[in-house]
Structure formats: C-alpha cells, structure tokens
Amino acid sequence: MTEPTPAQERLHQLWAEIRDLDSALATLEWDQETFLPEGGSAARGRVLATLTGIRHQRLTSPALADAVARVEAEAPPGSLAADQARVARRDLERATRVPEELARALALAKSQGVAAWRRAREASDVRLFERELAHLVELKRQEAAALADGGAPYDALLDEFDPGSTEAALVPLFAGLRRDLVPLLDRVRGSAVTVDEDPARGSFPVEPQRRFGAAAARAIGFRFDAGRLDLSTHPFCTGIARTDVRMTWRYQEDDFRPGLFGILHESGHGLYEQGLPPELDHTPLGRDAGSAVHESQSRLWENHVGRSRGFWRWALPRFRAAFPGTPADLDRLWPTLHVVRPSFIRVEADEVTYGLHIAIRFEIERALFAGRLGAVDLRDAWNQLYRELLGLEPARDAEGVLQDIHWSLGLFGYFPTYALGSMAAAQLFATAHRDLGDPEELFARGDFAPLLHWLRERVHAHGARWTRDELLARATGAPLSPDALLAHLREQVEAVYGGR
Ligand code: ZN
C-alpha cells in the first residue's frame, strides 16, 4: 500500500462528510418507512430537505472540485486514486449541471406528481394524473438534456441508476427477452399441468414467519450484528453503513411465499452492502456499482438460491418445525415456488412474466423521451402492450398504468434495472455454478459460504470501481446478455410444466 498523497487525503476527508450526510439521510428515511408516527411526517420532511440541501452544497463546493482536480492531475491513469477521482467527478458534475431553479421546479413537480398519482389511482382514472405527468416529463427532459451535456437525454437518465447504460445497448437486450419470453409463456399456457398451490397456502402466523425468514437470512450470511429486519408497507433495504444495513419486509398470513422471498430478496441486497470493501469506506468508490448490479444480488439469492431444490432440502425440516402441521413434501412444495401466471401487477409477477412487465415500461419510457408518446397516450400504449406481450388487458387504470409510483416521483430510467438485474443474476449464478461445482449439494448442507465468498470476490469487493458490464466481463467473461436468464427460465418451465 502506498501512502495517500495530501490531495488524496483531502478528497477522502471531504467525501467522508458527504457519506456521513448520506448515512444520516438513509437513517431518517428508514425511520420514516418503519417507526415514524404519522404526525411526524411534516417535521421529517423539513429535516430531509435541509440535509439534502447541505449535501448538495458540499458536493458542489469549490473545495471538493479543487481536491478532485488535484487527484486527477497527479494519479496515474487506471490507478485506484484515478478511479476515485473519476467517480467523484461524475457525481459532482451531475450535481452541478442541473440549474438550481430547475432542481427546485422538479422537487415541486414530484410532490405534486405523487399527490395527483394517489388521487388518480384512488379514482382509477389516469386522466387525473395527465397534467402533472406531462409537466414532470417536460422537466425531466430538461434535466436530462442538462445532464447529457450534448448526449442523448434518456441515456443520461439511465446512467444515473446504471452507470454507463445506454438505450442503444438496452434495446437488443430487451428485444432478446421479448422474443424468447413470449413463446415460453405460450408453452405454459398450452400445458395441461396445473400446479397445486395448497402446500404454499394455509395459516402462517407472522412471528414464525419472521423467525423462519430471519433464520434463512442468517444462514445465507446476513449478519444481524450489522443489520436489522423490520416490517414496512413496501419492502426495501438500505445500507446506512457497511456495518448497519436495514431491511424491511411484509407478509401474508395465508401464503408464506411473499414474506419469505421478500426477505431473501432484501437479504441479497443486504449481503452486498455488508460485503463492500472496508478499505474503501467513506470514499467515492465505497458503494455499490449501481441499481442493476444491486438487483443482481437480490435476485440471485431470492431466485437462484431460495427457489432451488438444494435450498429446500436444507430448509424443509426447519419450515416444518416453524409451521407444525404443514403437509408439504419437497416434490409438492417445489412447483409452488415456480408458478407462472400472467397478471396485471408487476410486483406480484413470477420470474417468467416479470421481464415482460419491465419490457413494457422500457418501451413506454423510450417513446416518452423521444417525443413519440405524450402523457395523454399513456393508457392506450400501456394497454396495447399488455395485450401484445401478456395477453391481458387491464380493465382499470389502478391495475394498469397507475400501479407503480415510480413515474410520479420522476423516476424515469429506473425500471430497466430490475430486468437487467435478473439477467445479471442468472449470468453470475451460471458462472458460479461452473466454478464451485453443483451448488445444490452445498445448499442442501446449509453451506452457502462458498457462493457468498465467490460473490464477495467477483462483485462486492470492487465497490463502485467498475460499470455493470466491466464487472460482469471480469466476473463471467462476457458483458450482460439475456441468455443465461432465458436458459434458466426454460429449464424451470420444462421442469414444472413439461408434464408427463
Ligand atoms: Zn430489489
């Protein structure tokens, strides 16, 4: 290890303060979603706005710009210090390129957007949200143009969540997904097999569900001395620090699946946060490599581990102990974890149809930002795509175009990361499978450490140093492709719906 130079020390010191503000914000936001009394929300809103303002000032301060420029000038290209400066530069440019007036207008448009979206969803009428949505899209176009600095606006939005991502690179990925998922869905529809879901249904009281879920999280490596699990309306995971990772879950009393797979999903996010390299703490690189990579970790543990036979060979005796009287044996239980059923609602979708829900949102966002679609065309475009890809037509906007909160918050360019995460998860797992031998045998013994260790080395240890494709190329030998995901899904559909 070489000693840090004075310029590197200065950058580190200034960045550590920004990270501390991030931690404070994350703690307050976590609290808002879990324990904050209803009456406290206005006061909390103020505190969050103040801290966000201070963070913006720090990020755009001349002192930080100077420190970054000095490190850039002295660090050899490709060195860790140069990469620290590169990522810091990216964040501070994003923060400075958007004029303050536009940032304020956007903040206002978002709060008006969410309020209008809630009213519209309540009334199940997208027209009540059209005006606010059109305004948001217009402001986001301006923001994207400012961020893109001459490049394509929608790319600037994608890049915020998945660094390096471009529309041109995503189009063939999603085309591949659509081309193969639609016939796969036809295969399920044409099958004579109906999965008996009784083994997954019954009475699952909350406390045993929590204990069983937490035991599974602990078994795969989540450290509860550096994390927590609490209830919330919408499950999420937030890394306040590498040593303080908060996840939340929700449950259904009559079906154990949403609760357990929610916990395994958030644990995957949590393992990533807990696995970030200590030597990069408080530095620009001491964080995740973007939402797509983050989602690859959650999907991997949820779907490739949690829904595997190996995992359940280990879990079943524990499951029976947690829920006495459950009749399930593995051959009856396993198919219930792989039911494929086209539905209107993204968050309830199975592994096969999920990618199609995202492909629809990607199509619509692209068209919105290319000016091919306006807010008034949204319902028709949405319903037509659902007919085309999933064979369903939403009868009500509430279960159609109004189901997700994202767009009302100005979150455009975020949806694709969900599907990219599924593709990356499958690609990583297929490589781990090759490197580790049959992981199912390890899982059956409750031995999840070799897989976690593999992910630590290939993914977690690099923090934000590489883009999604650089990381995948290093870990798996190739940039992102839908192939591994499609192979995984075909195998699963054949096993469950292939019939006798
Ligand atoms: Zn997730």
Coordinates of C-alpha atoms in Angstrom, one line a residue, residues 90-258:
R90 CA -19.2 12.0 -12.1
D91 CA -21.2 12.7 -9.0
L92 CA -20.2 16.4 -8.7
E93 CA -20.8 17.1 -12.4
R94 CA -24.3 15.6 -12.1
A95 CA -24.9 17.8 -9.1
T96 CA -23.6 21.0 -10.8
R97 CA -25.1 20.6 -14.3
V98 CA -28.7 20.9 -13.2
P99 CA -29.6 24.6 -12.6
E100 CA -30.9 25.3 -9.1
E101 CA -34.1 26.7 -10.4
L102 CA -34.8 23.5 -12.4
A103 CA -33.9 21.4 -9.4
R104 CA -36.5 23.3 -7.3
A105 CA -39.1 23.1 -10.0
L106 CA -38.5 19.3 -10.2
A107 CA -38.8 18.8 -6.4
L108 CA -42.2 20.6 -6.5
A109 CA -43.4 18.7 -9.6
K110 CA -42.5 15.4 -7.9
S111 CA -44.5 16.2 -4.8
Q112 CA -47.5 17.4 -6.9
G113 CA -47.0 14.3 -9.1
V114 CA -47.2 11.9 -6.2
A115 CA -50.3 13.6 -4.8
A116 CA -52.0 13.5 -8.3
W117 CA -51.0 9.9 -8.8
R118 CA -52.5 8.9 -5.5
R119 CA -55.8 10.7 -6.3
A120 CA -55.8 9.2 -9.8
R121 CA -55.1 5.7 -8.5
E122 CA -57.8 6.1 -5.9
A123 CA -60.3 7.0 -8.7
S124 CA -58.6 4.5 -11.1
D125 CA -58.5 7.3 -13.8
V126 CA -55.2 8.1 -15.4
R127 CA -56.6 11.4 -16.8
L128 CA -56.4 12.9 -13.2
F129 CA -52.7 12.4 -13.4
E130 CA -52.1 13.5 -17.0
R131 CA -51.3 17.2 -16.5
E132 CA -48.8 16.6 -13.7
L133 CA -47.2 13.7 -15.6
A134 CA -46.8 15.9 -18.7
H135 CA -45.2 18.6 -16.6
L136 CA -42.9 16.1 -14.9
V137 CA -41.8 14.6 -18.2
E138 CA -41.1 18.1 -19.6
L139 CA -38.9 19.0 -16.6
K140 CA -37.2 15.6 -16.7
R141 CA -36.4 16.2 -20.4
Q142 CA -34.8 19.5 -19.5
E143 CA -32.9 17.9 -16.6
A144 CA -31.8 15.0 -18.9
A145 CA -30.6 17.5 -21.5
A146 CA -28.6 19.4 -18.9
L147 CA -27.1 16.2 -17.6
A148 CA -26.4 14.7 -21.0
D149 CA -24.3 17.7 -22.0
G150 CA -24.8 17.1 -25.7
G151 CA -25.5 13.3 -25.4
A152 CA -28.9 11.6 -25.6
P153 CA -31.3 12.7 -22.8
Y154 CA -32.7 9.3 -22.0
D155 CA -29.2 7.9 -21.7
A156 CA -28.5 10.5 -19.0
L157 CA -31.4 9.2 -17.0
L158 CA -30.4 5.5 -17.5
D159 CA -26.8 6.4 -16.5
E160 CA -28.0 7.8 -13.1
F161 CA -29.1 4.3 -11.9
D162 CA -26.9 2.0 -14.0
P163 CA -23.6 3.9 -14.8
G164 CA -22.6 3.5 -18.5
S165 CA -26.1 2.2 -19.5
T166 CA -27.4 3.5 -22.9
E167 CA -30.7 3.0 -24.7
A168 CA -28.9 1.6 -27.8
A169 CA -27.3 -1.1 -25.7
L170 CA -30.5 -2.0 -23.9
V171 CA -32.7 -2.3 -27.0
P172 CA -31.2 -5.6 -28.2
L173 CA -31.2 -7.0 -24.6
F174 CA -34.9 -6.3 -24.2
A175 CA -35.7 -7.5 -27.8
G176 CA -34.0 -10.8 -26.9
L177 CA -36.0 -11.1 -23.7
R178 CA -39.3 -10.4 -25.5
R179 CA -38.5 -12.8 -28.4
D180 CA -38.0 -15.7 -26.1
L181 CA -40.3 -15.0 -23.1
V182 CA -43.5 -14.7 -25.2
P183 CA -43.2 -18.3 -26.6
L184 CA -42.1 -19.6 -23.2
L185 CA -45.3 -18.1 -21.8
D186 CA -47.3 -19.9 -24.6
R187 CA -45.6 -23.1 -23.6
V188 CA -47.1 -22.6 -20.1
R189 CA -50.5 -21.7 -21.4
G190 CA -50.5 -24.8 -23.6
S191 CA -49.5 -27.1 -20.8
A192 CA -52.0 -29.5 -19.3
V193 CA -50.3 -29.1 -15.9
T194 CA -51.9 -27.1 -13.2
V195 CA -49.7 -26.6 -10.1
D196 CA -51.4 -27.5 -6.9
E197 CA -50.6 -24.5 -4.7
D198 CA -52.1 -25.8 -1.5
P199 CA -48.7 -26.7 0.1
A200 CA -47.9 -22.9 0.0
R201 CA -51.2 -21.8 1.4
G202 CA -52.7 -22.2 4.9
S203 CA -52.1 -20.4 8.1
F204 CA -48.7 -18.8 8.6
P205 CA -48.7 -16.6 11.7
V206 CA -46.4 -13.6 11.5
E207 CA -44.0 -14.4 14.3
P208 CA -42.9 -17.9 13.0
Q209 CA -42.7 -16.3 9.5
R210 CA -40.3 -13.7 10.8
R211 CA -38.2 -16.2 12.7
F212 CA -38.0 -18.6 9.7
G213 CA -37.2 -15.8 7.3
A214 CA -34.5 -14.3 9.6
A215 CA -33.0 -17.8 10.1
A216 CA -32.8 -18.2 6.3
A217 CA -31.2 -14.7 6.0
R218 CA -28.7 -15.6 8.7
A219 CA -27.9 -18.9 7.1
I220 CA -27.0 -17.4 3.8
G221 CA -24.7 -15.0 5.5
F222 CA -26.6 -11.8 6.5
R223 CA -25.1 -10.5 9.8
F224 CA -27.7 -9.4 12.3
D225 CA -24.9 -7.7 14.4
A226 CA -24.6 -5.4 11.4
G227 CA -28.2 -5.2 10.3
R228 CA -31.9 -5.4 11.2
L229 CA -35.2 -6.7 9.8
D230 CA -38.4 -4.7 10.5
L231 CA -41.9 -4.5 9.0
S232 CA -42.9 -1.9 6.4
T233 CA -45.5 -1.4 3.7
H234 CA -43.0 -1.6 0.9
P235 CA -40.1 -3.9 1.5
F236 CA -36.6 -2.3 0.9
C237 CA -33.1 -2.5 2.1
T238 CA -30.9 0.5 2.9
G239 CA -27.2 0.5 3.7
I240 CA -26.7 3.2 6.3
A241 CA -23.1 1.9 6.7
R242 CA -21.4 -1.4 5.8
T243 CA -21.9 -2.3 9.5
D244 CA -25.5 -1.1 9.7
V245 CA -27.8 -2.5 7.0
R246 CA -31.6 -2.2 7.5
M247 CA -34.0 -4.4 5.6
T248 CA -37.8 -4.5 5.8
W249 CA -40.4 -7.0 4.8
R250 CA -44.2 -7.5 4.7
Y251 CA -46.2 -10.8 4.9
Q252 CA -49.4 -12.5 4.1
E253 CA -50.9 -14.8 6.7
D254 CA -52.4 -17.2 4.2
D255 CA -49.3 -17.7 2.0
F256 CA -45.7 -17.9 3.2
R257 CA -44.2 -17.1 -0.2
P258 CA -44.3 -13.2 -0.4

